[in-house]
Amino acid sequence: MACKKDHSRIQTIMAILPIDQGGKGRHKCAACAYELGFEAGSQLKEKIDLEQVLNSLEESQAKEQRHKSPHASYAQGYIDGVNYFYSKQ
Ligand SMILES: [Zn+2]
């Protein structure tokens, strides 16, 4: 299944992530990884199973998230989510 979500809001973030063409996250939607990371970070979630997260992702060859590292994307989303959490304090 290919991701059909609208990731237009985070294209500038996707653009700066490292390329991953042959790793474990190959062809997985890095933008979805970012959204999940952000959600986890904004809740200060501490139990994270990244392997399960990556396995749950749909594939994507679209836009800036094409061939981007879902590991880096999840981590970027997580820190952005944590910063969002503290910005609301
Ligand atoms: Zn997606």
Coordinates of N, CA and C and ligand atoms in Angstrom, one line a residue:
M1 N 0.8 -1.2 0.0 CA 0.0 0.0 0.0 C 0.9 1.3 0.0
A2 N 0.5 2.2 -0.8 CA 1.2 3.5 -0.9 C 0.5 4.5 0.0
C3 N 1.3 5.3 0.7 CA 0.7 6.4 1.5 C 0.0 7.4 0.7
K4 N -1.2 7.8 1.1 CA -1.9 8.8 0.3 C -2.3 10.0 1.2
K5 N -1.6 10.1 2.4 CA -1.8 11.2 3.3 C -1.3 12.5 2.7
D6 N -1.8 13.6 3.2 CA -1.3 14.9 2.7 C -0.2 15.3 3.7
H7 N 1.0 15.3 3.2 CA 2.2 15.7 4.0 C 2.7 17.0 3.6
S8 N 1.9 17.9 2.9 CA 2.4 19.1 2.4 C 2.9 20.1 3.5
R9 N 2.4 20.0 4.7 CA 2.8 20.8 5.8 C 4.2 20.6 6.2
I10 N 4.8 19.4 6.0 CA 6.1 19.1 6.5 C 7.2 18.9 5.4
Q11 N 6.9 19.4 4.2 CA 7.8 19.2 3.1 C 9.2 19.9 3.3
T12 N 9.2 21.0 4.0 CA 10.5 21.7 4.3 C 11.3 20.9 5.2
I13 N 10.7 20.1 6.1 CA 11.4 19.3 7.1 C 11.9 18.0 6.3
M14 N 11.1 17.5 5.5 CA 11.5 16.3 4.7 C 12.7 16.6 3.8
A15 N 12.8 17.8 3.3 CA 13.8 18.2 2.4 C 15.2 18.1 3.0
I16 N 15.3 18.3 4.3 CA 16.7 18.3 4.9 C 17.1 17.0 5.5
L17 N 16.3 16.0 5.4 CA 16.6 14.7 6.0 C 17.6 13.9 5.1
P18 N 18.4 13.0 5.8 CA 19.3 12.2 5.0 C 18.6 11.2 4.1
I19 N 19.3 10.9 3.0 CA 18.8 9.9 2.0 C 19.0 8.5 2.6
D20 N 18.0 7.6 2.4 CA 18.2 6.2 2.7 C 17.6 5.4 1.6
Q21 N 18.4 4.7 0.8 CA 17.9 3.9 -0.3 C 18.0 2.4 0.0
G22 N 18.9 2.0 0.8 CA 19.1 0.6 0.9 C 18.9 0.0 2.3
G23 N 18.5 0.9 3.3 CA 18.5 0.5 4.7 C 17.2 -0.2 5.0
K24 N 17.0 -0.4 6.3 CA 15.8 -1.1 6.8 C 14.5 -0.4 6.5
G25 N 14.6 0.9 6.3 CA 13.4 1.7 6.1 C 13.1 2.0 4.6
R26 N 13.7 1.2 3.8 CA 13.6 1.4 2.3 C 12.2 1.6 1.9
H27 N 12.0 2.7 1.2 CA 10.7 3.0 0.6 C 9.5 3.2 1.6
K28 N 9.8 3.2 2.8 CA 8.8 3.5 3.8 C 8.5 5.0 3.8
C29 N 7.3 5.4 4.1 CA 7.0 6.8 4.1 C 7.6 7.5 5.3
A30 N 8.6 8.3 5.0 CA 9.4 9.1 6.0 C 8.5 10.1 6.6
A31 N 7.5 10.7 5.9 CA 6.7 11.7 6.4 C 5.7 11.1 7.4
C32 N 5.2 9.9 7.2 CA 4.4 9.3 8.2 C 5.3 9.0 9.5
A33 N 6.5 8.6 9.3 CA 7.4 8.3 10.4 C 7.6 9.6 11.2
Y34 N 7.7 10.8 10.6 CA 7.8 12.0 11.3 C 6.6 12.3 12.1
E35 N 5.4 12.1 11.5 CA 4.1 12.4 12.2 C 4.0 11.5 13.4
L36 N 4.4 10.2 13.3 CA 4.3 9.3 14.5 C 5.3 9.7 15.5
G37 N 6.5 10.1 15.1 CA 7.5 10.6 16.0 C 7.1 11.8 16.8
F38 N 6.5 12.8 16.0 CA 6.0 14.0 16.7 C 4.9 13.7 17.7
E39 N 4.0 12.8 17.4 CA 3.0 12.4 18.3 C 3.6 11.8 19.6
A40 N 4.5 10.9 19.4 CA 5.2 10.3 20.6 C 5.9 11.3 21.4
G41 N 6.6 12.2 20.7 CA 7.4 13.2 21.4 C 6.5 14.2 22.2
S42 N 5.4 14.6 21.6 CA 4.6 15.6 22.2 C 3.9 15.0 23.4
Q43 N 3.9 13.6 23.5 CA 3.3 13.0 24.7 C 4.5 12.5 25.7
L44 N 5.7 12.9 25.3 CA 6.9 12.4 26.1 C 6.9 10.9 26.3
K45 N 6.4 10.2 25.2 CA 6.3 8.8 25.3 C 7.7 8.1 25.4
E46 N 7.8 7.2 26.4 CA 9.2 6.7 26.7 C 9.4 5.2 26.2
K47 N 8.3 4.5 25.9 CA 8.5 3.2 25.4 C 8.3 3.2 23.9
I48 N 9.4 3.1 23.2 CA 9.3 3.2 21.7 C 9.9 2.0 21.1
D49 N 9.1 1.4 20.2 CA 9.6 0.2 19.5 C 9.7 0.6 18.0
L50 N 10.9 1.1 17.7 CA 11.0 1.7 16.3 C 10.9 0.7 15.2
E51 N 11.3 -0.6 15.5 CA 11.1 -1.6 14.5 C 9.6 -1.8 14.2
Q52 N 8.8 -1.8 15.2 CA 7.3 -1.9 15.0 C 6.8 -0.7 14.3
V53 N 7.3 0.5 14.6 CA 6.9 1.7 13.9 C 7.2 1.6 12.4
L54 N 8.4 1.2 12.1 CA 8.8 1.1 10.7 C 8.0 0.1 10.0
N55 N 7.8 -1.0 10.6 CA 7.0 -2.1 10.0 C 5.5 -1.6 9.7
S56 N 5.0 -0.7 10.5 CA 3.6 -0.3 10.4 C 3.5 0.8 9.2
L57 N 4.6 1.3 8.8 CA 4.5 2.4 7.8 C 4.1 1.9 6.4
E58 N 3.4 2.7 5.7 CA 3.1 2.4 4.3 C 4.3 2.9 3.4
E59 N 4.3 2.5 2.2 CA 5.4 2.9 1.3 C 5.1 4.2 0.7
S60 N 6.1 4.9 0.3 CA 6.0 6.2 -0.4 C 7.1 6.5 -1.3
Q61 N 6.9 6.9 -2.5 CA 7.9 7.4 -3.4 C 7.6 8.8 -3.8
A62 N 6.9 9.5 -3.0 CA 6.4 10.8 -3.4 C 7.1 11.9 -2.7
K63 N 7.1 13.0 -3.4 CA 7.6 14.3 -3.0 C 8.9 14.3 -2.2
E64 N 9.1 15.2 -1.2 CA 10.4 15.3 -0.5 C 10.7 14.1 0.4
Q65 N 9.6 13.3 0.8 CA 9.9 12.1 1.6 C 10.5 11.0 0.9
R66 N 10.5 11.1 -0.4 CA 11.0 10.0 -1.3 C 12.5 9.7 -0.9
H67 N 12.7 8.4 -0.6 CA 14.0 7.9 -0.3 C 14.7 8.5 1.0
K68 N 13.9 9.2 1.8 CA 14.4 9.8 3.0 C 14.4 8.7 4.1
S69 N 15.4 8.9 5.1 CA 15.5 8.0 6.2 C 14.4 8.1 7.1
P70 N 13.6 7.0 7.3 CA 12.5 7.0 8.3 C 13.0 7.1 9.7
H71 N 14.2 6.6 9.9 CA 14.8 6.6 11.3 C 15.1 8.1 11.6
A72 N 15.7 8.8 10.7 CA 16.0 10.2 11.0 C 14.7 11.0 11.1
S73 N 13.8 10.6 10.2 CA 12.5 11.4 10.2 C 11.7 11.2 11.5
Y74 N 11.7 9.9 12.0 CA 11.0 9.7 13.3 C 11.7 10.5 14.4
A75 N 13.0 10.4 14.4 CA 13.8 11.1 15.5 C 13.6 12.6 15.4
Q76 N 13.6 13.2 14.2 CA 13.3 14.6 14.0 C 11.9 14.9 14.5
G77 N 10.9 14.1 14.2 CA 9.6 14.3 14.6 C 9.5 14.2 16.2
Y78 N 10.2 13.3 16.8 CA 10.2 13.1 18.2 C 10.7 14.4 18.9
I79 N 11.9 14.9 18.5 CA 12.4 16.1 19.1 C 11.5 17.3 18.9
D80 N 10.9 17.4 17.7 CA 10.0 18.5 17.4 C 8.8 18.4 18.3
G81 N 8.3 17.2 18.5 CA 7.2 16.9 19.4 C 7.5 17.3 20.9
V82 N 8.7 16.9 21.3 CA 9.1 17.2 22.7 C 9.2 18.8 22.8
N83 N 9.8 19.4 21.9 CA 9.8 20.9 21.9 C 8.4 21.5 21.9
Y84 N 7.5 20.9 21.2 CA 6.1 21.4 21.1 C 5.5 21.3 22.5
F85 N 5.8 20.1 23.2 CA 5.3 19.9 24.5 C 5.7 21.0 25.5
Y86 N 7.0 21.3 25.4 CA 7.5 22.3 26.4 C 7.1 23.7 26.0
S87 N 6.8 23.9 24.7 CA 6.4 25.3 24.3 C 5.0 25.6 24.8
K88 N 4.3 24.6 25.2 CA 2.9 24.8 25.7 C 2.9 25.0 27.2
Q89 N 4.1 24.9 27.9 CA 4.2 25.0 29.4 C 3.9 26.4 29.8
Ligands
ZN1 ZN 2.9 9.1 4.6

